């Protein structure tokens, strides 16, 4: 983007890790773009106020709610930051998923769910996310002067578009990427769990301090500490590097 931070929701969605709702929030709050957001809090507010009882597990119904969210936006762009922040705050502090404070809500007079006396019925979503778990071994390879090996993750997939340690399904597979002369230098770090929306990642960092030639056939490259500061990193990888 030529060194300039994108100022539209459409452009923001090209950045790693930014989806439609987050892009809308940034664009409306920072640049006054007339664009909707639809995070969990806003879905709850809109479905209750409008009495929208279509199943959001169905894609066409989710798209229909996006259209309604867009239609509800203020006409003038200068009102967008207050509107967007207000919708998020209303869902976060008043229109709660359980025991909403309808008596404190500024929209209670026009809220269909309030009139029906069953706000907790909304939003409707029948399909539950099935949680899963996955164990991943991370090759945390560094040189003696703190250059670290990272590779850009493919899309689609976990941490798509972000720079990450090399990932493996087992420690044995990880070992094969290291020259035999340095395999005895591999040290297991503490295992920890990183929680995604529908998956628990059990992460096994394995550290290696060795020259660059110790790695065999891995995609990616070596980055200095200064270069790492400018990369998009998954949260757990950033945490490991900051706490090293």
PDB file of N, CA, C and O in Angstrom, residues 5 15 20 22 26 28-29 36 46 49 53-54 78 90 119 121 127 139 181 186 192 209 228 234 239:
ATOM      1  N   UNK A   5      -1.337   3.528   5.474  1.00  0.00           N
ATOM      2  CA  UNK A   5      -2.312   2.614   6.058  1.00  0.00           C
ATOM      3  C   UNK A   5      -3.614   2.690   5.261  1.00  0.00           C
ATOM      4  O   UNK A   5      -4.116   3.785   5.010  1.00  0.00           O
ATOM      5  N   UNK A  15      -5.268  -7.050   4.146  1.00  0.00           N
ATOM      6  CA  UNK A  15      -4.200  -7.238   5.127  1.00  0.00           C
ATOM      7  C   UNK A  15      -4.409  -8.553   5.873  1.00  0.00           C
ATOM      8  O   UNK A  15      -5.546  -8.952   6.145  1.00  0.00           O
ATOM      9  N   UNK A  20     -14.027  -9.020   7.389  1.00  0.00           N
ATOM     10  CA  UNK A  20     -14.970  -7.986   6.964  1.00  0.00           C
ATOM     11  C   UNK A  20     -15.410  -7.090   8.114  1.00  0.00           C
ATOM     12  O   UNK A  20     -15.433  -5.862   7.997  1.00  0.00           O
ATOM     13  N   UNK A  22     -13.966  -6.566  11.163  1.00  0.00           N
ATOM     14  CA  UNK A  22     -12.861  -5.778  11.704  1.00  0.00           C
ATOM     15  C   UNK A  22     -12.484  -4.645  10.762  1.00  0.00           C
ATOM     16  O   UNK A  22     -12.223  -3.514  11.197  1.00  0.00           O
ATOM     17  N   UNK A  26     -12.563  -0.577  11.691  1.00  0.00           N
ATOM     18  CA  UNK A  26     -11.435   0.343  11.535  1.00  0.00           C
ATOM     19  C   UNK A  26     -11.812   1.488  10.597  1.00  0.00           C
ATOM     20  O   UNK A  26     -11.569   2.664  10.886  1.00  0.00           O
ATOM     21  N   UNK A  28     -14.754   2.680   9.701  1.00  0.00           N
ATOM     22  CA  UNK A  28     -15.798   3.591  10.181  1.00  0.00           C
ATOM     23  C   UNK A  28     -15.310   4.432  11.352  1.00  0.00           C
ATOM     24  O   UNK A  28     -15.585   5.639  11.425  1.00  0.00           O
ATOM     25  N   UNK A  29     -14.553   3.836  12.270  1.00  0.00           N
ATOM     26  CA  UNK A  29     -14.078   4.564  13.445  1.00  0.00           C
ATOM     27  C   UNK A  29     -12.973   5.561  13.094  1.00  0.00           C
ATOM     28  O   UNK A  29     -12.946   6.678  13.604  1.00  0.00           O
ATOM     29  N   UNK A  36     -20.759  -1.169   7.420  1.00  0.00           N
ATOM     30  CA  UNK A  36     -21.301  -1.874   8.586  1.00  0.00           C
ATOM     31  C   UNK A  36     -20.261  -2.786   9.228  1.00  0.00           C
ATOM     32  O   UNK A  36     -19.269  -3.177   8.613  1.00  0.00           O
ATOM     33  N   UNK A  46     -28.793  -6.116  16.688  1.00  0.00           N
ATOM     34  CA  UNK A  46     -29.619  -5.995  15.489  1.00  0.00           C
ATOM     35  C   UNK A  46     -30.726  -7.045  15.433  1.00  0.00           C
ATOM     36  O   UNK A  46     -31.877  -6.721  15.111  1.00  0.00           O
ATOM     37  N   UNK A  49     -33.435  -6.037  18.100  1.00  0.00           N
ATOM     38  CA  UNK A  49     -34.186  -4.821  17.783  1.00  0.00           C
ATOM     39  C   UNK A  49     -35.108  -5.060  16.588  1.00  0.00           C
ATOM     40  O   UNK A  49     -36.269  -4.633  16.584  1.00  0.00           O
ATOM     41  N   UNK A  53     -35.302 -13.376  13.077  1.00  0.00           N
ATOM     42  CA  UNK A  53     -35.238 -14.725  13.651  1.00  0.00           C
ATOM     43  C   UNK A  53     -34.794 -15.780  12.653  1.00  0.00           C
ATOM     44  O   UNK A  53     -34.949 -16.979  12.903  1.00  0.00           O
ATOM     45  N   UNK A  54     -34.220 -15.362  11.511  1.00  0.00           N
ATOM     46  CA  UNK A  54     -33.687 -16.340  10.562  1.00  0.00           C
ATOM     47  C   UNK A  54     -32.418 -16.969  11.133  1.00  0.00           C
ATOM     48  O   UNK A  54     -31.664 -16.328  11.868  1.00  0.00           O
ATOM     49  N   UNK A  78     -19.885  11.640   9.202  1.00  0.00           N
ATOM     50  CA  UNK A  78     -19.318  12.136  10.458  1.00  0.00           C
ATOM     51  C   UNK A  78     -19.943  11.472  11.682  1.00  0.00           C
ATOM     52  O   UNK A  78     -19.399  11.535  12.780  1.00  0.00           O
ATOM     53  N   UNK A  90     -23.141  -1.095  23.226  1.00  0.00           N
ATOM     54  CA  UNK A  90     -24.483  -1.512  23.630  1.00  0.00           C
ATOM     55  C   UNK A  90     -24.548  -3.026  23.782  1.00  0.00           C
ATOM     56  O   UNK A  90     -25.093  -3.549  24.761  1.00  0.00           O
ATOM     57  N   UNK A 119     -35.942 -11.690  24.744  1.00  0.00           N
ATOM     58  CA  UNK A 119     -34.724 -11.235  24.064  1.00  0.00           C
ATOM     59  C   UNK A 119     -33.665 -12.317  23.916  1.00  0.00           C
ATOM     60  O   UNK A 119     -32.887 -12.297  22.946  1.00  0.00           O
ATOM     61  N   UNK A 121     -33.982 -15.179  22.999  1.00  0.00           N
ATOM     62  CA  UNK A 121     -34.258 -16.040  21.847  1.00  0.00           C
ATOM     63  C   UNK A 121     -33.328 -15.691  20.679  1.00  0.00           C
ATOM     64  O   UNK A 121     -33.062 -16.530  19.818  1.00  0.00           O
ATOM     65  N   UNK A 127     -26.657 -24.288  14.267  1.00  0.00           N
ATOM     66  CA  UNK A 127     -25.476 -25.122  14.107  1.00  0.00           C
ATOM     67  C   UNK A 127     -24.399 -24.677  15.079  1.00  0.00           C
ATOM     68  O   UNK A 127     -23.943 -23.542  15.058  1.00  0.00           O
ATOM     69  N   UNK A 139       9.417 -25.211  15.259  1.00  0.00           N
ATOM     70  CA  UNK A 139      10.879 -25.152  15.243  1.00  0.00           C
ATOM     71  C   UNK A 139      11.308 -23.697  15.428  1.00  0.00           C
ATOM     72  O   UNK A 139      11.260 -22.883  14.499  1.00  0.00           O
ATOM     73  N   UNK A 181      24.051 -33.053  12.548  1.00  0.00           N
ATOM     74  CA  UNK A 181      25.099 -32.530  13.437  1.00  0.00           C
ATOM     75  C   UNK A 181      24.544 -31.645  14.536  1.00  0.00           C
ATOM     76  O   UNK A 181      25.211 -31.434  15.561  1.00  0.00           O
ATOM     77  N   UNK A 186      18.656 -29.612  19.936  1.00  0.00           N
ATOM     78  CA  UNK A 186      17.238 -29.254  20.048  1.00  0.00           C
ATOM     79  C   UNK A 186      16.793 -29.331  21.504  1.00  0.00           C
ATOM     80  O   UNK A 186      17.062 -30.315  22.199  1.00  0.00           O
ATOM     81  N   UNK A 192       2.229 -25.142  25.565  1.00  0.00           N
ATOM     82  CA  UNK A 192       1.119 -24.277  25.976  1.00  0.00           C
ATOM     83  C   UNK A 192      -0.008 -24.387  24.962  1.00  0.00           C
ATOM     84  O   UNK A 192       0.179 -24.880  23.848  1.00  0.00           O
ATOM     85  N   UNK A 209      19.566 -23.229  18.752  1.00  0.00           N
ATOM     86  CA  UNK A 209      20.521 -22.149  18.491  1.00  0.00           C
ATOM     87  C   UNK A 209      21.672 -22.762  17.704  1.00  0.00           C
ATOM     88  O   UNK A 209      22.414 -23.607  18.213  1.00  0.00           O
ATOM     89  N   UNK A 228      12.175  -8.485  12.292  1.00  0.00           N
ATOM     90  CA  UNK A 228      11.043  -9.178  12.913  1.00  0.00           C
ATOM     91  C   UNK A 228      10.008  -8.189  13.432  1.00  0.00           C
ATOM     92  O   UNK A 228       8.804  -8.436  13.389  1.00  0.00           O
ATOM     93  N   UNK A 234       1.726 -14.309  14.248  1.00  0.00           N
ATOM     94  CA  UNK A 234       0.647 -14.825  15.090  1.00  0.00           C
ATOM     95  C   UNK A 234       0.905 -14.466  16.552  1.00  0.00           C
ATOM     96  O   UNK A 234       2.061 -14.385  16.981  1.00  0.00           O
ATOM     97  N   UNK A 239       4.498 -13.620  21.209  1.00  0.00           N
ATOM     98  CA  UNK A 239       4.699 -13.720  22.658  1.00  0.00           C
ATOM     99  C   UNK A 239       5.992 -14.468  22.973  1.00  0.00           C
ATOM    100  O   UNK A 239       6.768 -14.060  23.858  1.00  0.00           O
TER     101      UNK A 239
END
